[in-house]
mmCIF file with all atom_site columns, C-alpha atoms and ligand atoms in Angstrom:
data_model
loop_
_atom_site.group_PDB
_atom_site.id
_atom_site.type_symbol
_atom_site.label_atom_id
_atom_site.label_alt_id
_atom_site.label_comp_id
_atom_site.label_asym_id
_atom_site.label_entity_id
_atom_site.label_seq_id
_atom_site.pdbx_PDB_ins_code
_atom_site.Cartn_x
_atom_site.Cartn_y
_atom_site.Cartn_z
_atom_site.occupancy
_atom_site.B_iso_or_equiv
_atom_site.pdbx_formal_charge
_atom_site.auth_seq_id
_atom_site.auth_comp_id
_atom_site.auth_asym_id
_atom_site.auth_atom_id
_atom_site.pdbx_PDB_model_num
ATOM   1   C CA  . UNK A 1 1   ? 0.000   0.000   0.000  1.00 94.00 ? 1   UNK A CA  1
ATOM   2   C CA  . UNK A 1 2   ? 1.063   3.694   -0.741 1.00 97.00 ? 2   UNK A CA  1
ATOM   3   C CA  . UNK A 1 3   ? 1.535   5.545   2.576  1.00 98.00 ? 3   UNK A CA  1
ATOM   4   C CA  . UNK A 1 4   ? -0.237  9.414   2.317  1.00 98.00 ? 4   UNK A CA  1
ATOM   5   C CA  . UNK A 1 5   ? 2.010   11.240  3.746  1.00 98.00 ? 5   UNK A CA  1
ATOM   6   C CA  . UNK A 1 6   ? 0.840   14.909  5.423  1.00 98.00 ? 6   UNK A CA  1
ATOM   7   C CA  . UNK A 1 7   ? 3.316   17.385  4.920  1.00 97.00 ? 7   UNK A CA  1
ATOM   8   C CA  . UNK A 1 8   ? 3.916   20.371  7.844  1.00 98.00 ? 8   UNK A CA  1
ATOM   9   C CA  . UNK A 1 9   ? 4.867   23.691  6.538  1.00 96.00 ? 9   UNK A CA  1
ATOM   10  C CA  . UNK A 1 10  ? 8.125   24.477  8.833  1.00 95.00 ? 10  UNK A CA  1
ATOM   11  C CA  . UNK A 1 11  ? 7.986   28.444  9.955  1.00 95.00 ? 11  UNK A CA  1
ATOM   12  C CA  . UNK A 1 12  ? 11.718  28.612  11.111 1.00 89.00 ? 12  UNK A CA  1
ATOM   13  C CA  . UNK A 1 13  ? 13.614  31.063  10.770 1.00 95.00 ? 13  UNK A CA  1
ATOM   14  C CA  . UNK A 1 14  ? 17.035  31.876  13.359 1.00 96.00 ? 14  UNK A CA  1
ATOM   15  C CA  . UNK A 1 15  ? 15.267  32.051  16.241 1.00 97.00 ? 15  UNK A CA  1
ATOM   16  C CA  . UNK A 1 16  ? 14.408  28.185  15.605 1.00 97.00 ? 16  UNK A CA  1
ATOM   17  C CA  . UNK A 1 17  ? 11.490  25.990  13.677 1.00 96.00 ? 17  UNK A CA  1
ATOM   18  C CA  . UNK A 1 18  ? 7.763   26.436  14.654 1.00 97.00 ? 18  UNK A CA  1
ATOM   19  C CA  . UNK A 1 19  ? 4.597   24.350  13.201 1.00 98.00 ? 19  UNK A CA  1
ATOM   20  C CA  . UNK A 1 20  ? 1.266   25.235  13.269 1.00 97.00 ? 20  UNK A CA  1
ATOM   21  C CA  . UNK A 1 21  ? -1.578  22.439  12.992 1.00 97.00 ? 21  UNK A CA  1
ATOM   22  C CA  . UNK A 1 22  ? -4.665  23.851  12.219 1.00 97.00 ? 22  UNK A CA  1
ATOM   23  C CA  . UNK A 1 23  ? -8.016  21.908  12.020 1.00 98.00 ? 23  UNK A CA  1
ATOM   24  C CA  . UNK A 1 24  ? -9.432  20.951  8.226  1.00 97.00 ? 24  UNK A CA  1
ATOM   25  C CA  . UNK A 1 25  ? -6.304  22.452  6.902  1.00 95.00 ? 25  UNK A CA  1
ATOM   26  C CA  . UNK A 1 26  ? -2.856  21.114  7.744  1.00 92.00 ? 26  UNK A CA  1
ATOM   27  C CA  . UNK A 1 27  ? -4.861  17.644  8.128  1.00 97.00 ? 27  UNK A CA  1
ATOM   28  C CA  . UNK A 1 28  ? -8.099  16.677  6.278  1.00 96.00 ? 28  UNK A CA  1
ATOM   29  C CA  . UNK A 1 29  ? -10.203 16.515  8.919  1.00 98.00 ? 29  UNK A CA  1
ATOM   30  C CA  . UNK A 1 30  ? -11.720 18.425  12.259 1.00 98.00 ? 30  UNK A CA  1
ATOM   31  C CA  . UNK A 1 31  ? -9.563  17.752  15.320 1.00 98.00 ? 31  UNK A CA  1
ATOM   32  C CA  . UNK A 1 32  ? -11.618 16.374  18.256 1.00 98.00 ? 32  UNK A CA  1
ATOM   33  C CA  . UNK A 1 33  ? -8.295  14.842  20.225 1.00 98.00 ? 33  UNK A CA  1
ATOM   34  C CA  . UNK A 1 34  ? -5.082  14.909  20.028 1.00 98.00 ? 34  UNK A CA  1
ATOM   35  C CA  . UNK A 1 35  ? -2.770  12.184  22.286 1.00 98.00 ? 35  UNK A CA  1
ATOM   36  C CA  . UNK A 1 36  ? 1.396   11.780  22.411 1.00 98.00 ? 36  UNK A CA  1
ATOM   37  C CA  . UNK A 1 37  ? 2.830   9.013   23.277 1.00 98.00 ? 37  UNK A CA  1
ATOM   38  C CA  . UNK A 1 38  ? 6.175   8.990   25.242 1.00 98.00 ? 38  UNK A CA  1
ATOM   39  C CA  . UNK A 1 39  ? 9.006   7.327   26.961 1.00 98.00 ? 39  UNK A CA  1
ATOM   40  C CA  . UNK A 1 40  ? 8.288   4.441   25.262 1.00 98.00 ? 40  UNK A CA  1
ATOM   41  C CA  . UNK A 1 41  ? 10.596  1.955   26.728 1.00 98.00 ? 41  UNK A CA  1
ATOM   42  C CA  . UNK A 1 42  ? 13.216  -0.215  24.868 1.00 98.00 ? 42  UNK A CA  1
ATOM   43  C CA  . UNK A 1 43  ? 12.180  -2.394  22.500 1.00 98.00 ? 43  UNK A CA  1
ATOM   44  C CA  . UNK A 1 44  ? 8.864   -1.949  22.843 1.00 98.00 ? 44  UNK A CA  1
ATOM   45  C CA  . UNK A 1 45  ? 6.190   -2.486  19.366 1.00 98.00 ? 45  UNK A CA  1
ATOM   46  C CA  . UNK A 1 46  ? 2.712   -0.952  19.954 1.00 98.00 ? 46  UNK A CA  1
ATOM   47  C CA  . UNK A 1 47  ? -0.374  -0.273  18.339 1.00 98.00 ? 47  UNK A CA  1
ATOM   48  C CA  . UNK A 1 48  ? -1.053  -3.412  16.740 1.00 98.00 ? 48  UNK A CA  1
ATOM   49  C CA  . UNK A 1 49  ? -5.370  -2.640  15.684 1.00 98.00 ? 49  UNK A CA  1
ATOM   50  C CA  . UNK A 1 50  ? -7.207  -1.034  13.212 1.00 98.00 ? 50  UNK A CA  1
ATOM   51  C CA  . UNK A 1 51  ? -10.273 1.218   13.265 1.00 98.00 ? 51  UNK A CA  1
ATOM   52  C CA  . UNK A 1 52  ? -13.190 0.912   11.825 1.00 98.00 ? 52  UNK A CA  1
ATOM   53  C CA  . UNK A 1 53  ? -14.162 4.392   11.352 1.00 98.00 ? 53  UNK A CA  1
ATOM   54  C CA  . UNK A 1 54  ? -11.562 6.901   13.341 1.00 98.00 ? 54  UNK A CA  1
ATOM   55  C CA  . UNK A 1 55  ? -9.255  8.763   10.841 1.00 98.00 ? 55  UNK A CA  1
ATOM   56  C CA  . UNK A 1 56  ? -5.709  10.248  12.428 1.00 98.00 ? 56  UNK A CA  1
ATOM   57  C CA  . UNK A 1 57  ? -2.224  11.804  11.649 1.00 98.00 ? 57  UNK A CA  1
ATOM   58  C CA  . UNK A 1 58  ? 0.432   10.903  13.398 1.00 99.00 ? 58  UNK A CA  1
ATOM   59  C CA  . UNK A 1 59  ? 3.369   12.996  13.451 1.00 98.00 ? 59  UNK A CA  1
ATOM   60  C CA  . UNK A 1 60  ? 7.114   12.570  15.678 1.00 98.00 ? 60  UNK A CA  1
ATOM   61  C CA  . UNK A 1 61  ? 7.791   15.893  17.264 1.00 98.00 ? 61  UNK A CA  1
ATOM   62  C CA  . UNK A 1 62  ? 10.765  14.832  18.346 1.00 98.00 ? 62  UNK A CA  1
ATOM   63  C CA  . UNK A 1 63  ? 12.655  11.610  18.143 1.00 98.00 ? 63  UNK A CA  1
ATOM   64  C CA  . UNK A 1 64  ? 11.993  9.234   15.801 1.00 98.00 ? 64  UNK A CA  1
ATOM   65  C CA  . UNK A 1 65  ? 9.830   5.732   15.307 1.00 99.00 ? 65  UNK A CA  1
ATOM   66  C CA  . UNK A 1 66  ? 8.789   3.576   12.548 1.00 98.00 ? 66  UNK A CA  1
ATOM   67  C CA  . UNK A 1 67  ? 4.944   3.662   11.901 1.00 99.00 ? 67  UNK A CA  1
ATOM   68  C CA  . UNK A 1 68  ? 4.221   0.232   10.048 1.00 98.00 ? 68  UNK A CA  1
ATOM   69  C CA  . UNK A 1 69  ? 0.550   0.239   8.429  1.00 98.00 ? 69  UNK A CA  1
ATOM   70  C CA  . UNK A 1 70  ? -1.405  -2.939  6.456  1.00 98.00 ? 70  UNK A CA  1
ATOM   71  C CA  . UNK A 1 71  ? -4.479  -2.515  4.572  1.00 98.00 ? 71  UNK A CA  1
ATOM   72  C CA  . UNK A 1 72  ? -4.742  -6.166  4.566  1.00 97.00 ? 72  UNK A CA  1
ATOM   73  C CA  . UNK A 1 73  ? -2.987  -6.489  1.088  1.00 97.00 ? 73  UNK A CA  1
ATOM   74  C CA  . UNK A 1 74  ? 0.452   -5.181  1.807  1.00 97.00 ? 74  UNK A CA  1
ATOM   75  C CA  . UNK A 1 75  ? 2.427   -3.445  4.613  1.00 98.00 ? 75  UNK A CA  1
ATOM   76  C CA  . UNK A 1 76  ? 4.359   -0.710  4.265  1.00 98.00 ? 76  UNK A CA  1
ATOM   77  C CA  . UNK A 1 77  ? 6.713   1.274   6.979  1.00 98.00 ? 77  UNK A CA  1
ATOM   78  C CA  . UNK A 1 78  ? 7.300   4.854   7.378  1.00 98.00 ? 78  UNK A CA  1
ATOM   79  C CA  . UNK A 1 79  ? 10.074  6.358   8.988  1.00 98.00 ? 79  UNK A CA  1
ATOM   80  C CA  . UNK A 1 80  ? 8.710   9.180   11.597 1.00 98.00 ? 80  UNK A CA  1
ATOM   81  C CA  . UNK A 1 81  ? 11.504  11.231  11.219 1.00 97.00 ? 81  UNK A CA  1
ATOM   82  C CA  . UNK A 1 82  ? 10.204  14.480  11.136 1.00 98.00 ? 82  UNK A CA  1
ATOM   83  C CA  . UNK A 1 83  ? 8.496   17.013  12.750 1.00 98.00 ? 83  UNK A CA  1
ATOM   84  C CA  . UNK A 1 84  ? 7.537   18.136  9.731  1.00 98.00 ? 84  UNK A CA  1
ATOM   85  C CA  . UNK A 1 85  ? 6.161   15.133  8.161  1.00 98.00 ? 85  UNK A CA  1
ATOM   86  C CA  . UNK A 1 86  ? 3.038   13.523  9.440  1.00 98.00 ? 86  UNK A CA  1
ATOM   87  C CA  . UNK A 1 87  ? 1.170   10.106  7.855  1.00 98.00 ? 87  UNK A CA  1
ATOM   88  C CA  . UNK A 1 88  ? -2.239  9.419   7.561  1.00 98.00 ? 88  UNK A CA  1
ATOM   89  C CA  . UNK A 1 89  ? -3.739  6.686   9.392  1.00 98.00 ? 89  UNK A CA  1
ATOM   90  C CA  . UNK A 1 90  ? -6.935  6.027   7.672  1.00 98.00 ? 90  UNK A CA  1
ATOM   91  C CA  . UNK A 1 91  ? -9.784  3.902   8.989  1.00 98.00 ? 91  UNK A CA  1
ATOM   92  C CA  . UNK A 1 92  ? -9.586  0.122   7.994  1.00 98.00 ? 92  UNK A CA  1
ATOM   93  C CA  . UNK A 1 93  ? -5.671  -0.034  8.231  1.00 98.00 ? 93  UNK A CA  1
ATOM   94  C CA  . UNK A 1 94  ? -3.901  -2.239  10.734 1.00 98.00 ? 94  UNK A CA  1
ATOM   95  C CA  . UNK A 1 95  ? -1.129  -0.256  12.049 1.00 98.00 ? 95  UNK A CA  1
ATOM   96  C CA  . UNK A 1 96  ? 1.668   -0.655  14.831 1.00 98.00 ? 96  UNK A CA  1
ATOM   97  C CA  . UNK A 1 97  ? 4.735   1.298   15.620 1.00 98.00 ? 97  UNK A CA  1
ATOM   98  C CA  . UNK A 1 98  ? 8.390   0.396   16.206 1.00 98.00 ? 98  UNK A CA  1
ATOM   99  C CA  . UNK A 1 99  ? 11.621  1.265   16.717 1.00 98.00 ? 99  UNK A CA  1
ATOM   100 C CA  . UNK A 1 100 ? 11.101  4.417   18.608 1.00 98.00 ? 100 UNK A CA  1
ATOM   101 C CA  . UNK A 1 101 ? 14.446  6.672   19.932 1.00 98.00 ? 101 UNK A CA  1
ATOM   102 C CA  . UNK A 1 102 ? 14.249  6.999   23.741 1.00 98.00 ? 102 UNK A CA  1
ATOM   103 C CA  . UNK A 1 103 ? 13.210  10.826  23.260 1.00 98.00 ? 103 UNK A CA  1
ATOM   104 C CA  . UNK A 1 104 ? 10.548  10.283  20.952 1.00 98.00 ? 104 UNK A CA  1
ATOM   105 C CA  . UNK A 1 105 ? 7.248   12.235  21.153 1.00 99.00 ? 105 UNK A CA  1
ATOM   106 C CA  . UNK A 1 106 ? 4.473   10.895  18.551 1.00 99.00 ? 106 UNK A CA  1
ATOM   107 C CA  . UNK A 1 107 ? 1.690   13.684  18.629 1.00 98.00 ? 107 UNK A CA  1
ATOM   108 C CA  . UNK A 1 108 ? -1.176  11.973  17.050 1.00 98.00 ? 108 UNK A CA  1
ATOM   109 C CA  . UNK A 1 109 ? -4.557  13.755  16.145 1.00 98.00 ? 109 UNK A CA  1
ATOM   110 C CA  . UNK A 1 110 ? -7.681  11.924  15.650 1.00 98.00 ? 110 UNK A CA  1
ATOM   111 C CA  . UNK A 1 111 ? -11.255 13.232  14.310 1.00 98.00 ? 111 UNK A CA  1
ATOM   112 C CA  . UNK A 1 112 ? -12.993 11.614  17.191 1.00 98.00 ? 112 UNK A CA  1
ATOM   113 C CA  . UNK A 1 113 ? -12.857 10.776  21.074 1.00 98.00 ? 113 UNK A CA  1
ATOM   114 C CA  . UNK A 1 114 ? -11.034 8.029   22.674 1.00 98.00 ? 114 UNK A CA  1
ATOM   115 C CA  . UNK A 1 115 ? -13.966 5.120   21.852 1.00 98.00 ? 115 UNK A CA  1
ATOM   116 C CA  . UNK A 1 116 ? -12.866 1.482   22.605 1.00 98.00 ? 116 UNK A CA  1
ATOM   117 C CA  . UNK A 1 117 ? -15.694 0.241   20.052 1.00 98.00 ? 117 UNK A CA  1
ATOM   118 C CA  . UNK A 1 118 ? -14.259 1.481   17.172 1.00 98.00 ? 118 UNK A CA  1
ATOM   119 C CA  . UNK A 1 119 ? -11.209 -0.914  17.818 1.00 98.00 ? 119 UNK A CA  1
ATOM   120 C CA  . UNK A 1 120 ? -10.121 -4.059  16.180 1.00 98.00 ? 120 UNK A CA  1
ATOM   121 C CA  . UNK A 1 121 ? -7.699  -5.103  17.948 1.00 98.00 ? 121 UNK A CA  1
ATOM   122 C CA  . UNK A 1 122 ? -7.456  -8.986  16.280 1.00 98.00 ? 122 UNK A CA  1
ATOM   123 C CA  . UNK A 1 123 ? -5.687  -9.156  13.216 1.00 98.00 ? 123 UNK A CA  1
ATOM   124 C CA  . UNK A 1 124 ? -8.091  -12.293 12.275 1.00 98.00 ? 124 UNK A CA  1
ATOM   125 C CA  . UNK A 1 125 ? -10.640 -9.846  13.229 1.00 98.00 ? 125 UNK A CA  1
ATOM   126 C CA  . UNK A 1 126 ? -9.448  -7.113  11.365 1.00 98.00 ? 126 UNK A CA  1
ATOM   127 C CA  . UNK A 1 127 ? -9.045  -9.395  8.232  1.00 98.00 ? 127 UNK A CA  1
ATOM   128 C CA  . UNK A 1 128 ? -12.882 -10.597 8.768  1.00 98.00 ? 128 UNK A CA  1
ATOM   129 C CA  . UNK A 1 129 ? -13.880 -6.773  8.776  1.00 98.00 ? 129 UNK A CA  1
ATOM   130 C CA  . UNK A 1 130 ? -12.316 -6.387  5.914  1.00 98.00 ? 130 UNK A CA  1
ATOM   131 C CA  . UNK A 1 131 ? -13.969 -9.268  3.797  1.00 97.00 ? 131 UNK A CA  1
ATOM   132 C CA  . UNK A 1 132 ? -17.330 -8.028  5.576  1.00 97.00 ? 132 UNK A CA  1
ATOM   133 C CA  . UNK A 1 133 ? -17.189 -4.368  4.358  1.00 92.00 ? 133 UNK A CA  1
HETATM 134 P P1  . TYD B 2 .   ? -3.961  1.833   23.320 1.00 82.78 ? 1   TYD B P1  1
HETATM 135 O O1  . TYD B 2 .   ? -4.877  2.327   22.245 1.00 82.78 ? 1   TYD B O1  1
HETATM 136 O O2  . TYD B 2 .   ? -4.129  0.426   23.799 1.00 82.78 ? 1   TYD B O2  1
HETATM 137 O O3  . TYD B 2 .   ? -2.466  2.031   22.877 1.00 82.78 ? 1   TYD B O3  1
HETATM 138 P P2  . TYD B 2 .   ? -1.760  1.408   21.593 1.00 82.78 ? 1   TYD B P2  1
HETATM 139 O O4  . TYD B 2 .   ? -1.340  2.588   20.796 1.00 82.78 ? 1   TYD B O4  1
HETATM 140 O O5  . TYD B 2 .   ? -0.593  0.617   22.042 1.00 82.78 ? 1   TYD B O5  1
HETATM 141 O O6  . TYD B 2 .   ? -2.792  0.549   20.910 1.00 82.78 ? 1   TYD B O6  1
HETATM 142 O O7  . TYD B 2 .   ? -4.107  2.826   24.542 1.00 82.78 ? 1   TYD B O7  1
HETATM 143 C C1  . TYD B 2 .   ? -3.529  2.573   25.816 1.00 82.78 ? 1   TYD B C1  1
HETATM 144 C C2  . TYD B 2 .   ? -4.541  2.914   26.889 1.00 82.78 ? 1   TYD B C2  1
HETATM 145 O O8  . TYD B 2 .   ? -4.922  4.278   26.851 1.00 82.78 ? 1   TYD B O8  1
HETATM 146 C C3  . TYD B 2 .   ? -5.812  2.092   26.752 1.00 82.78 ? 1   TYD B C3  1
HETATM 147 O O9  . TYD B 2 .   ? -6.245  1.737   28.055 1.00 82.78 ? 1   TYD B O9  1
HETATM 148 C C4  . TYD B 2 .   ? -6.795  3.054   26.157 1.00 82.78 ? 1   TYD B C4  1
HETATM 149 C C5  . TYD B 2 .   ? -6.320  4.402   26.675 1.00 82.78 ? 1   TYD B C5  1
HETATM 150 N N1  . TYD B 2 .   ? -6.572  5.514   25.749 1.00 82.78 ? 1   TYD B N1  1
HETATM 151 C C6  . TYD B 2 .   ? -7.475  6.509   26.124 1.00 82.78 ? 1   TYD B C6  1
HETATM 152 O O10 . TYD B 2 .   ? -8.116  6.464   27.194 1.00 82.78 ? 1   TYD B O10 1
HETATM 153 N N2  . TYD B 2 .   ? -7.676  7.566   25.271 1.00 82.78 ? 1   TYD B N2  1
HETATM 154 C C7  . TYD B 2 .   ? -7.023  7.664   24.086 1.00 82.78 ? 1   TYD B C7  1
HETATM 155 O O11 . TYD B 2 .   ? -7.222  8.653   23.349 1.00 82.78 ? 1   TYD B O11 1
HETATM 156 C C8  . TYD B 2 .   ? -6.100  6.607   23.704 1.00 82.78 ? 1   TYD B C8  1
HETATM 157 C C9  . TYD B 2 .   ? -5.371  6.671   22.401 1.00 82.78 ? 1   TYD B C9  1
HETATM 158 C C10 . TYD B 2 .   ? -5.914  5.571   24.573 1.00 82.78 ? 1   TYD B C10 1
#
């Protein structure tokens, strides 16, 4: 699968970089949460479900991971590398990240609250969804 890739128009100048996200415009969709995840420890892989209707952009504001995403035909993995670049997570793709530096910060924004329903979190599952939809 072809990752889309969100691109963040970088406002530095000598004083240092700034970013500005704005709602419908720097990503396709209204922001109703944003979450970041952390100090993710050593080794660690997480993610590992799909959605069945939440849409999000990830984006590493620091640091670095690997965001690996399957649409049930192929897997592809991105390189968060950037805090400039941001990938779309769209609903009805498996994803899971890896790989993360000790200071990474993913800043993720989603179009909808935190709702445990909308989770697949069985890739069996997630490949019954799929057949279903
Ligand atoms: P989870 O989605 O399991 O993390 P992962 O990215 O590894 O799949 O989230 C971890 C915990 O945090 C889980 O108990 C659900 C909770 N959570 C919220 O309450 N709100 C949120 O916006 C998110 C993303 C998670």
């Amino acid at each position: 699968m072809t990752p889309e890739l969100v691109e963040f128009k970088q406002l530095g100048d000598d004083r240092g970089n700034l970013i500005a996200v704005e709602s419908g415009r720097s990503v396709p969709f209204t922001i109703e949460r944003a979450y970041y995840i952390y100090n993710t420890a050593d080794g660690v892989e997480r993610g590992f479900h799909a959605h069945k209707a939440l849409t999000q952009v990830a984006v590493a504001v620091a640091g670095s991971c690997d965001m690996i995403l399957d649409d049930g035909n192929a897997e592809v993995s991105v390189p968060m590398d950037s805090p400039g670049k941001g990938v779309l997570i769209a609903p009805g793709v498996w994803h899971y990240m890896k790989s993360f530096s000790p200071d990474c910060v993913l800043l993720v924004f989603a179009d909808a609250h935190y709702d445990e329903s909308d989770y697949i979190r069985d890739y069996g599952e997630f490949k019954q969804w799929l057949k279903e939809r």
